[in-house]
C-alpha cells in the first residue's frame, strides 16, 4: 500500500483537489474536491500501486466561439420548429371556429342596376357582347319544358345571373351546431339521414358519412397490411439469413417514401378494374379498393416498428427457448411474438393513424361518395379527401370554410391521440418489460 503524501510536502503548490488511484485489481477510481487523500488510502481494503496528483480538470471551461454559435443555432432552430408547429395547430383550430360564426360578409346581389359594375373597355371603345347570327341567345334547358320553372324570366343574362345568385349559398349559409355535425340532419321517407351536402339551397354538414368512410377504408387497409407486415418482420428477425435480412429491411423501409399519389393512381387504373371483375360490384371505386391502396402505404410503417420490437427482444430469451428444446418456429411464435406484443400493438396504431389521415389514395380510389353504409363494395368519402376536394373552391371565412378546418382539427386530434397512445404504450410497457425500469 502506497503511503499518502503529507500536506506539508505540497507547500507552495496548488491545493490537492483531484486524486487518481489504481487499485490492485487494475480498476482506476477518482476522488474530486479537496479530499484528505491519505485518509482515503488508509481506508480498510483500499490498495493502490500508483498515486497521482494533478491540476483540477476544467472540461468545458474554455470558451469556443464556434461551439457557442452552433449550440445557440441548434437551440434556436428547435424553438422555432416547436413554435411553427404550435402556430399551425392554433391556426387550424382558430379557423375552424368560422363553422360556428356568421359569415364575415354576404355576397352582394349584383344586378344590372349596380352603377359600380362597368364593363371593361379598351381604347375608349365600348365592347359589345359577341353574337352569333341574328337570333337571341336562349339558355339551354334539359328535362323540363320552358315556362314551367319558377325562374323569372330565363331569356336574359341578368335573369340567369339573378337565378344563379339566388341558388348561391356560399357566404349566406347559417352557422352550424355540434348536433348538426354529429346527429342526423335530414329526414327522408321518415328515416333519419346523415347528409354531407355543403352546396345547395340548404347546406347540410354531417360528419357521420365522412368519419364512417375514413374508418372503413382504414379498417380494410389495416386488416390487409397488419398480417403481412408482422409476419414479414418476424421472418426477417427470426428465420432469414443475415444477407437476406440486410436486403429485405431497407427494401421495405424504402417503400415508406413511395409517393401516395402513385399508389392512388395504381389503384385507380389497375386495382379497381381487377376488383370489379372479381367481385362483380356495381361501383368501380369502392372502399375496398381504397383499403388496398392504404395497405400498400401502411405496410412499411408497421413492418419497421414491428421489426424493431422483435429485434429488441433479449437474445437470452431466444437462446433459452432453443436450449429447452423448442424449435425456431416455436421460439418465434411463443417467445418472440408475445414478448414484443406492445411494440406490435404500437405499430398497428401508428399504421391506423397513417391510413386515417391519408389523402391522395382516398381521393383517387374511393369514389368520393358520402354514403353511410357498411358495405365494403360501395363508394365512400373520407375526411381528408373532403378537405382535399373542397378546400380549393370554398369561399374564404364562410361556414363551409370553417367546417373544412374543423374536419382538419378532428383529424389532428384522432391521429395525435393514436400516436400518443402508441408512444406511451411502447415506453411504458415494451421498454419496461425488456429493461426492467
Short mmCIF file of C-alpha atoms in Angstrom, two decimals:
data_model
loop_
_atom_site.label_atom_id
_atom_site.label_comp_id
_atom_site.label_asym_id
_atom_site.label_seq_id
_atom_site.Cartn_x
_atom_site.Cartn_y
_atom_site.Cartn_z
CA UNK A 1 0.00 0.00 0.00
CA UNK A 2 1.46 3.33 -1.07
CA UNK A 3 1.86 5.92 1.64
CA UNK A 4 -0.12 9.09 1.22
CA UNK A 5 1.92 12.26 0.92
CA UNK A 6 1.78 14.72 3.67
CA UNK A 7 0.09 18.08 3.13
CA UNK A 8 3.34 19.72 4.13
CA UNK A 9 5.01 18.20 1.07
CA UNK A 10 2.71 20.31 -1.11
CA UNK A 11 3.65 23.64 0.37
CA UNK A 12 3.72 26.29 -2.32
CA UNK A 13 1.84 24.04 -4.78
CA UNK A 14 -1.79 24.18 -5.95
CA UNK A 15 -4.21 22.66 -3.43
CA UNK A 16 -4.88 18.97 -3.65
CA UNK A 17 -8.17 18.59 -5.41
CA UNK A 18 -8.02 15.55 -7.67
CA UNK A 19 -6.56 12.20 -6.91
CA UNK A 20 -6.35 9.17 -9.14
CA UNK A 21 -5.88 5.72 -7.73
CA UNK A 22 -5.13 2.49 -9.49
CA UNK A 23 -6.14 -0.37 -7.30
CA UNK A 24 -4.66 -3.82 -7.17
CA UNK A 25 -7.45 -5.07 -9.40
CA UNK A 26 -6.45 -2.68 -12.13
CA UNK A 27 -9.55 -0.51 -11.63
CA UNK A 28 -9.00 3.23 -11.63
CA UNK A 29 -11.02 5.34 -9.25
CA UNK A 30 -11.05 9.12 -8.91
CA UNK A 31 -11.69 11.40 -5.99
CA UNK A 32 -12.51 15.04 -6.57
CA UNK A 33 -12.86 18.04 -4.34
CA UNK A 34 -10.43 18.79 -1.58
CA UNK A 35 -10.06 15.38 -0.03
CA UNK A 36 -7.84 14.05 2.57
CA UNK A 37 -6.12 11.62 0.26
CA UNK A 38 -4.20 9.92 2.99
CA UNK A 39 -7.42 9.12 4.82
CA UNK A 40 -8.82 7.59 1.68
CA UNK A 41 -5.82 5.47 1.13
CA UNK A 42 -5.86 4.29 4.72
CA UNK A 43 -9.41 3.05 4.32
CA UNK A 44 -9.82 -0.67 5.02
CA UNK A 45 -9.33 -2.79 1.92
CA UNK A 46 -8.02 0.10 -0.19
CA UNK A 47 -4.77 -0.58 -2.03
CA UNK A 48 -3.01 1.36 -4.72
CA UNK A 49 0.19 0.95 -6.58
CA UNK A 50 0.25 4.42 -8.03
CA UNK A 51 -0.68 7.78 -6.67
CA UNK A 52 -1.01 10.79 -8.90
CA UNK A 53 -1.81 14.35 -8.15
CA UNK A 54 -2.59 16.80 -10.93
CA UNK A 55 -4.37 20.03 -11.50
CA UNK A 56 -8.17 20.29 -11.34
CA UNK A 57 -9.88 19.22 -14.53
CA UNK A 58 -11.58 22.10 -16.24
CA UNK A 59 -13.55 20.45 -19.00
CA UNK A 60 -15.95 22.83 -20.67
CA UNK A 61 -14.47 25.88 -19.08
CA UNK A 62 -12.72 27.11 -22.21
CA UNK A 63 -14.86 29.23 -24.47
CA UNK A 64 -15.06 28.32 -28.15
CA UNK A 65 -16.96 30.74 -30.31
CA UNK A 66 -17.76 28.08 -32.93
CA UNK A 67 -19.32 25.74 -30.37
CA UNK A 68 -21.25 28.62 -28.82
CA UNK A 69 -22.72 29.66 -32.19
CA UNK A 70 -23.57 26.08 -33.14
CA UNK A 71 -25.23 25.44 -29.79
CA UNK A 72 -27.31 28.59 -29.95
CA UNK A 73 -28.23 27.88 -33.59
CA UNK A 74 -29.47 24.40 -32.73
CA UNK A 75 -31.47 25.75 -29.80
CA UNK A 76 -32.96 28.46 -31.98
CA UNK A 77 -33.97 26.02 -34.71
CA UNK A 78 -35.56 23.71 -32.16
CA UNK A 79 -37.53 26.53 -30.55
CA UNK A 80 -38.54 27.87 -33.97
CA UNK A 81 -39.73 24.44 -35.09
CA UNK A 82 -41.84 23.97 -31.99
CA UNK A 83 -43.22 27.47 -32.44
CA UNK A 84 -44.18 26.78 -36.04
CA UNK A 85 -45.94 23.56 -35.07
CA UNK A 86 -47.88 25.30 -32.33
CA UNK A 87 -48.74 28.12 -34.73
CA UNK A 88 -50.13 25.62 -37.24
CA UNK A 89 -52.25 24.00 -34.54
CA UNK A 90 -53.53 27.38 -33.40
CA UNK A 91 -54.32 28.42 -36.96
CA UNK A 92 -56.26 25.22 -37.70
CA UNK A 93 -58.34 25.42 -34.53
CA UNK A 94 -58.86 29.16 -34.85
CA UNK A 95 -60.06 28.92 -38.45
CA UNK A 96 -62.40 26.06 -37.55
CA UNK A 97 -64.41 28.47 -35.38
CA UNK A 98 -65.84 30.00 -38.59
CA UNK A 99 -68.13 26.99 -38.73
CA UNK A 100 -69.95 28.32 -35.68
CA UNK A 101 -69.95 32.00 -36.60
CA UNK A 102 -71.90 34.05 -39.08
CA UNK A 103 -70.09 34.58 -42.36
CA UNK A 104 -67.74 37.52 -42.42
CA UNK A 105 -69.57 39.10 -45.32
CA UNK A 106 -72.50 38.43 -47.58
CA UNK A 107 -72.17 38.18 -51.28
CA UNK A 108 -73.70 41.26 -52.73
CA UNK A 109 -76.54 40.80 -55.14
CA UNK A 110 -75.11 42.05 -58.38
CA UNK A 111 -77.76 43.37 -60.71
CA UNK A 112 -77.72 45.30 -63.88
CA UNK A 113 -78.68 48.39 -61.91
CA UNK A 114 -75.37 48.48 -59.98
CA UNK A 115 -73.51 51.51 -61.21
CA UNK A 116 -70.23 50.28 -59.79
CA UNK A 117 -70.12 47.41 -62.24
CA UNK A 118 -68.88 48.79 -65.52
CA UNK A 119 -67.89 46.63 -68.48
CA UNK A 120 -64.24 46.72 -69.36
CA UNK A 121 -63.27 48.90 -72.26
CA UNK A 122 -60.07 49.18 -74.24
CA UNK A 123 -59.08 52.28 -76.22
CA UNK A 124 -62.22 54.21 -75.36
CA UNK A 125 -64.47 51.90 -77.37
CA UNK A 126 -67.22 50.06 -75.58
CA UNK A 127 -67.12 46.34 -76.15
CA UNK A 128 -70.27 44.66 -77.37
CA UNK A 129 -71.16 41.08 -76.46
CA UNK A 130 -70.37 38.56 -79.09
CA UNK A 131 -73.32 37.41 -81.14
CA UNK A 132 -73.71 34.52 -83.47
CA UNK A 133 -76.40 35.09 -86.07
CA UNK A 134 -79.29 37.45 -85.61
CA UNK A 135 -81.31 35.34 -83.18
CA UNK A 136 -81.46 35.98 -79.45
CA UNK A 137 -79.50 33.57 -77.29
CA UNK A 138 -81.65 31.45 -75.01
CA UNK A 139 -80.22 29.33 -72.16
CA UNK A 140 -80.33 25.63 -72.82
CA UNK A 141 -82.77 23.53 -70.82
CA UNK A 142 -82.61 19.83 -70.02
CA UNK A 143 -85.51 17.70 -68.90
CA UNK A 144 -88.05 20.41 -68.35
CA UNK A 145 -90.41 22.38 -70.54
CA UNK A 146 -89.71 26.09 -70.81
CA UNK A 147 -92.20 28.06 -68.84
CA UNK A 148 -92.69 25.51 -66.05
CA UNK A 149 -89.75 26.67 -63.97
CA UNK A 150 -90.01 29.36 -61.34
CA UNK A 151 -87.07 31.29 -62.74
CA UNK A 152 -88.14 34.78 -63.85
CA UNK A 153 -87.57 35.27 -66.83
CA UNK A 154 -84.99 32.96 -68.46
CA UNK A 155 -84.24 34.77 -71.64
CA UNK A 156 -81.66 37.31 -70.48
CA UNK A 157 -78.20 37.29 -68.98
CA UNK A 158 -79.36 39.33 -65.98
CA UNK A 159 -82.13 36.88 -65.21
CA UNK A 160 -79.77 33.93 -65.36
CA UNK A 161 -77.31 35.70 -63.12
CA UNK A 162 -80.03 36.54 -60.61
CA UNK A 163 -81.23 32.94 -60.60
CA UNK A 164 -77.68 31.70 -60.08
CA UNK A 165 -77.10 34.09 -57.20
CA UNK A 166 -80.40 33.02 -55.69
CA UNK A 167 -79.10 29.47 -55.52
CA UNK A 168 -75.69 30.55 -54.31
CA UNK A 169 -75.22 29.67 -50.66
CA UNK A 170 -71.54 30.32 -50.16
CA UNK A 171 -71.38 33.16 -47.66
CA UNK A 172 -75.13 33.10 -46.98
CA UNK A 173 -75.39 29.81 -45.08
CA UNK A 174 -76.09 29.75 -41.38
CA UNK A 175 -73.62 28.67 -38.70
CA UNK A 176 -73.75 25.00 -37.82
CA UNK A 177 -74.15 23.39 -34.43
CA UNK A 178 -72.48 20.36 -32.92
CA UNK A 179 -75.78 18.48 -33.16
CA UNK A 180 -75.99 19.08 -36.90
CA UNK A 181 -72.45 17.76 -37.34
CA UNK A 182 -72.87 14.66 -35.22
CA UNK A 183 -76.51 13.60 -35.39
CA UNK A 184 -78.89 13.03 -38.30
CA UNK A 185 -79.54 16.26 -40.13
CA UNK A 186 -82.26 15.22 -42.59
CA UNK A 187 -85.38 13.10 -42.80
CA UNK A 188 -86.06 11.14 -46.00
CA UNK A 189 -89.01 8.73 -46.15
CA UNK A 190 -89.37 9.17 -42.40
CA UNK A 191 -85.86 7.78 -41.93
CA UNK A 192 -83.16 9.93 -40.28
CA UNK A 193 -80.32 10.57 -42.68
CA UNK A 194 -76.74 11.81 -42.32
CA UNK A 195 -76.14 14.10 -45.26
CA UNK A 196 -72.98 15.84 -46.37
CA UNK A 197 -74.17 18.40 -48.93
CA UNK A 198 -72.30 21.68 -48.49
CA UNK A 199 -73.54 23.18 -51.78
CA UNK A 200 -77.29 23.71 -52.11
CA UNK A 201 -80.16 25.90 -51.09
CA UNK A 202 -79.93 24.44 -47.59
CA UNK A 203 -76.36 23.29 -46.86
CA UNK A 204 -76.05 20.15 -44.78
CA UNK A 205 -72.92 19.22 -42.91
CA UNK A 206 -72.78 15.82 -41.25
CA UNK A 207 -69.52 14.26 -40.18
CA UNK A 208 -71.04 10.78 -39.96
CA UNK A 209 -70.60 9.69 -43.62
CA UNK A 210 -67.10 11.15 -43.74
CA UNK A 211 -65.99 9.53 -40.49
CA UNK A 212 -67.57 6.22 -41.47
CA UNK A 213 -65.87 6.31 -44.87
CA UNK A 214 -62.47 7.04 -43.35
CA UNK A 215 -62.95 4.30 -40.77
CA UNK A 216 -63.97 1.71 -43.38
CA UNK A 217 -61.01 2.41 -45.65
CA UNK A 218 -58.60 2.44 -42.71
CA UNK A 219 -60.01 -0.78 -41.25
CA UNK A 220 -59.68 -2.62 -44.57
CA UNK A 221 -56.17 -1.30 -45.02
CA UNK A 222 -55.08 -2.44 -41.55
CA UNK A 223 -56.69 -5.87 -41.91
CA UNK A 224 -54.67 -6.40 -45.08
CA UNK A 225 -51.43 -4.73 -44.04
CA UNK A 226 -51.00 -5.89 -40.42
CA UNK A 227 -50.65 -9.68 -41.02
CA UNK A 228 -48.33 -9.15 -43.98
CA UNK A 229 -46.11 -6.66 -42.17
CA UNK A 230 -45.97 -8.55 -38.85
CA UNK A 231 -45.18 -11.92 -40.40
CA UNK A 232 -42.59 -10.33 -42.68
CA UNK A 233 -40.91 -8.71 -39.70
CA UNK A 234 -40.99 -12.00 -37.78
CA UNK A 235 -39.40 -13.82 -40.71
CA UNK A 236 -36.75 -11.14 -41.11
CA UNK A 237 -35.67 -11.19 -37.45
CA UNK A 238 -36.01 -14.90 -36.73
CA UNK A 239 -35.67 -17.05 -39.83
CA UNK A 240 -33.98 -15.03 -42.58
CA UNK A 241 -30.24 -15.38 -43.03
CA UNK A 242 -28.13 -12.35 -42.42
CA UNK A 243 -27.64 -11.43 -46.08
CA UNK A 244 -31.37 -11.63 -46.76
CA UNK A 245 -32.16 -9.52 -43.69
CA UNK A 246 -29.78 -6.82 -44.87
CA UNK A 247 -31.63 -6.70 -48.18
CA UNK A 248 -35.25 -7.05 -47.05
CA UNK A 249 -35.26 -4.49 -44.25
CA UNK A 250 -34.02 -1.46 -46.24
CA UNK A 251 -36.01 -2.52 -49.30
CA UNK A 252 -39.29 -2.50 -47.38
CA UNK A 253 -38.44 0.66 -45.47
CA UNK A 254 -37.74 2.49 -48.74
CA UNK A 255 -41.35 1.82 -49.73
CA UNK A 256 -42.40 4.21 -46.94
CA UNK A 257 -41.17 7.06 -49.09
CA UNK A 258 -43.16 5.95 -52.12
CA UNK A 259 -45.43 8.82 -53.28
CA UNK A 260 -49.01 8.18 -52.24
CA UNK A 261 -50.28 9.73 -55.47
CA UNK A 262 -48.58 6.94 -57.42
CA UNK A 263 -50.26 4.31 -55.22
CA UNK A 264 -53.58 6.05 -55.74
CA UNK A 265 -53.07 6.15 -59.49
CA UNK A 266 -52.19 2.44 -59.50
CA UNK A 267 -55.37 1.64 -57.59
CA UNK A 268 -57.45 3.91 -59.84
CA UNK A 269 -56.26 2.34 -63.09
CA UNK A 270 -55.41 -1.27 -62.26
CA UNK A 271 -56.70 -2.45 -58.89
CA UNK A 272 -60.19 -1.01 -59.36
CA UNK A 273 -60.74 -2.86 -62.64
CA UNK A 274 -59.44 -6.15 -61.25
CA UNK A 275 -61.57 -5.95 -58.12
CA UNK A 276 -64.69 -5.07 -60.09
CA UNK A 277 -64.22 -8.15 -62.25
CA UNK A 278 -63.64 -10.36 -59.23
CA UNK A 279 -66.43 -9.07 -57.01
CA UNK A 280 -68.92 -8.02 -59.69
CA UNK A 281 -69.55 -4.81 -57.82
CA UNK A 282 -71.67 -2.06 -59.35
CA UNK A 283 -69.15 0.54 -58.29
CA UNK A 284 -65.65 0.55 -59.67
CA UNK A 285 -64.08 2.73 -56.98
CA UNK A 286 -65.03 1.42 -53.56
CA UNK A 287 -63.81 1.44 -50.01
CA UNK A 288 -62.21 -1.96 -50.60
CA UNK A 289 -60.09 -0.59 -53.46
CA UNK A 290 -59.12 2.33 -51.26
CA UNK A 291 -58.28 -0.09 -48.44
CA UNK A 292 -55.91 -2.00 -50.71
CA UNK A 293 -54.14 1.24 -51.54
CA UNK A 294 -53.95 2.14 -47.85
CA UNK A 295 -52.39 -1.22 -47.06
CA UNK A 296 -49.61 -0.56 -49.57
CA UNK A 297 -48.86 2.71 -47.81
CA UNK A 298 -49.08 1.29 -44.28
CA UNK A 299 -47.10 -1.96 -44.65
CA UNK A 300 -43.66 -0.27 -44.44
CA UNK A 301 -44.64 1.60 -41.26
CA UNK A 302 -45.95 -1.47 -39.44
CA UNK A 303 -43.02 -3.56 -40.66
CA UNK A 304 -40.40 -1.09 -39.45
CA UNK A 305 -41.82 -0.62 -35.96
CA UNK A 306 -42.58 -4.32 -35.53
CA UNK A 307 -39.14 -5.39 -36.74
CA UNK A 308 -37.54 -3.05 -34.21
CA UNK A 309 -39.72 -4.55 -31.46
CA UNK A 310 -38.73 -8.09 -32.43
CA UNK A 311 -35.06 -7.15 -32.57
CA UNK A 312 -35.32 -5.64 -29.07
CA UNK A 313 -36.27 -8.98 -27.54
CA UNK A 314 -33.25 -10.06 -25.45
CA UNK A 315 -31.17 -12.74 -27.07
CA UNK A 316 -31.04 -14.84 -23.91
CA UNK A 317 -34.79 -15.42 -24.16
CA UNK A 318 -34.42 -16.95 -27.62
CA UNK A 319 -31.39 -19.00 -26.65
CA UNK A 320 -33.10 -20.28 -23.53
CA UNK A 321 -36.09 -21.38 -25.56
CA UNK A 322 -33.93 -23.23 -28.07
CA UNK A 323 -31.86 -24.74 -25.26
CA UNK A 324 -35.03 -26.19 -23.75
CA UNK A 325 -35.77 -28.00 -26.99
CA UNK A 326 -38.13 -25.60 -28.76
CA UNK A 327 -37.88 -25.25 -32.50
CA UNK A 328 -37.20 -21.91 -34.19
CA UNK A 329 -40.87 -21.60 -35.14
CA UNK A 330 -42.00 -22.33 -31.57
CA UNK A 331 -39.48 -19.80 -30.28
CA UNK A 332 -40.72 -17.17 -32.70
CA UNK A 333 -44.41 -17.82 -32.03
CA UNK A 334 -44.37 -18.41 -28.27
CA UNK A 335 -41.41 -16.33 -27.10
CA UNK A 336 -40.53 -13.52 -29.52
CA UNK A 337 -44.04 -12.54 -30.59
CA UNK A 338 -45.57 -12.43 -27.06
CA UNK A 339 -42.56 -10.56 -25.69
CA UNK A 340 -42.88 -7.90 -28.42
CA UNK A 341 -46.66 -7.58 -28.22
CA UNK A 342 -46.61 -3.94 -27.02
CA UNK A 343 -44.41 -2.98 -29.96
CA UNK A 344 -46.65 -4.81 -32.40
CA UNK A 345 -49.69 -3.08 -30.95
CA UNK A 346 -47.96 0.29 -31.23
CA UNK A 347 -47.08 -0.43 -34.86
CA UNK A 348 -50.71 -1.20 -35.69
CA UNK A 349 -51.87 2.01 -34.02
CA UNK A 350 -49.30 4.06 -35.91
CA UNK A 351 -50.40 2.43 -39.15
CA UNK A 352 -54.04 3.14 -38.31
CA UNK A 353 -53.26 6.81 -37.76
CA UNK A 354 -51.30 7.00 -41.00
CA UNK A 355 -54.14 5.46 -43.02
CA UNK A 356 -56.83 7.54 -41.32
CA UNK A 357 -55.16 10.78 -42.40
CA UNK A 358 -54.10 9.71 -45.89
CA UNK A 359 -55.48 11.99 -48.59
CA UNK A 360 -54.36 11.20 -52.12
CA UNK A 361 -55.11 7.49 -52.09
CA UNK A 362 -58.55 8.11 -50.61
CA UNK A 363 -59.21 10.91 -53.08
CA UNK A 364 -58.31 8.81 -56.12
CA UNK A 365 -59.50 5.32 -55.24
CA UNK A 366 -62.65 5.51 -53.09
CA UNK A 367 -65.18 7.18 -55.38
CA UNK A 368 -65.79 10.21 -53.11
CA UNK A 369 -69.46 9.50 -52.44
CA UNK A 370 -70.53 10.45 -48.90
CA UNK A 371 -72.60 7.35 -48.16
CA UNK A 372 -73.42 5.93 -44.75
CA UNK A 373 -73.20 2.23 -45.45
CA UNK A 374 -71.17 -0.66 -44.07
CA UNK A 375 -70.99 -2.31 -47.49
CA UNK A 376 -67.30 -2.53 -48.31
CA UNK A 377 -68.02 -2.53 -52.04
CA UNK A 378 -69.66 0.88 -52.22
CA UNK A 379 -68.06 4.24 -52.77
CA UNK A 380 -67.15 6.32 -49.76
CA UNK A 381 -65.68 9.70 -48.98
CA UNK A 382 -63.09 10.14 -46.25
CA UNK A 383 -62.47 13.19 -44.09
CA UNK A 384 -59.08 14.00 -45.54
CA UNK A 385 -60.33 13.54 -49.12
CA UNK A 386 -63.15 16.00 -48.40
CA UNK A 387 -60.65 18.66 -47.40
CA UNK A 388 -58.54 17.98 -50.47
CA UNK A 389 -61.51 18.09 -52.83
CA UNK A 390 -63.40 21.11 -51.50
CA UNK A 391 -60.93 23.47 -49.86
CA UNK A 392 -59.75 24.96 -53.16
CA UNK A 393 -63.27 26.08 -54.13
CA UNK A 394 -64.67 27.24 -50.82
CA UNK A 395 -65.28 30.89 -50.01
CA UNK A 396 -62.88 32.41 -47.52
CA UNK A 397 -64.27 32.63 -43.96
CA UNK A 398 -67.59 31.06 -44.85
CA UNK A 399 -69.30 28.39 -42.80
CA UNK A 400 -68.20 25.75 -45.28
CA UNK A 401 -64.63 27.02 -44.90
CA UNK A 402 -64.87 26.68 -41.13
CA UNK A 403 -66.35 23.19 -41.35
CA UNK A 404 -63.45 22.00 -43.51
CA UNK A 405 -60.97 23.33 -40.97
CA UNK A 406 -63.00 21.64 -38.25
CA UNK A 407 -62.56 18.36 -40.10
CA UNK A 408 -58.82 19.02 -40.10
CA UNK A 409 -58.91 19.65 -36.37
CA UNK A 410 -60.75 16.38 -35.80
CA UNK A 411 -58.20 14.55 -37.92
CA UNK A 412 -55.41 16.10 -35.89
CA UNK A 413 -56.99 15.07 -32.59
CA UNK A 414 -57.55 11.50 -33.80
CA UNK A 415 -54.07 10.98 -35.21
CA UNK A 416 -52.38 12.75 -32.29
CA UNK A 417 -54.28 10.58 -29.81
CA UNK A 418 -53.36 7.39 -31.66
CA UNK A 419 -49.69 8.35 -31.89
CA UNK A 420 -49.63 9.35 -28.23
CA UNK A 421 -51.17 6.03 -27.19
CA UNK A 422 -48.63 4.13 -29.28
CA UNK A 423 -45.71 6.12 -27.92
CA UNK A 424 -46.72 5.88 -24.30
CA UNK A 425 -47.64 2.24 -24.65
CA UNK A 426 -44.22 1.44 -26.04
CA UNK A 427 -42.43 3.49 -23.42
CA UNK A 428 -44.49 2.18 -20.55
CA UNK A 429 -44.75 -1.46 -21.48
CA UNK A 430 -42.18 -2.57 -24.04
CA UNK A 431 -39.16 -0.74 -22.64
CA UNK A 432 -40.15 -1.58 -19.08
CA UNK A 433 -40.53 -5.21 -19.96
CA UNK A 434 -37.11 -5.54 -21.55
CA UNK A 435 -35.08 -3.19 -19.41
CA UNK A 436 -36.84 -3.66 -16.08
CA UNK A 437 -37.03 0.10 -15.41
#
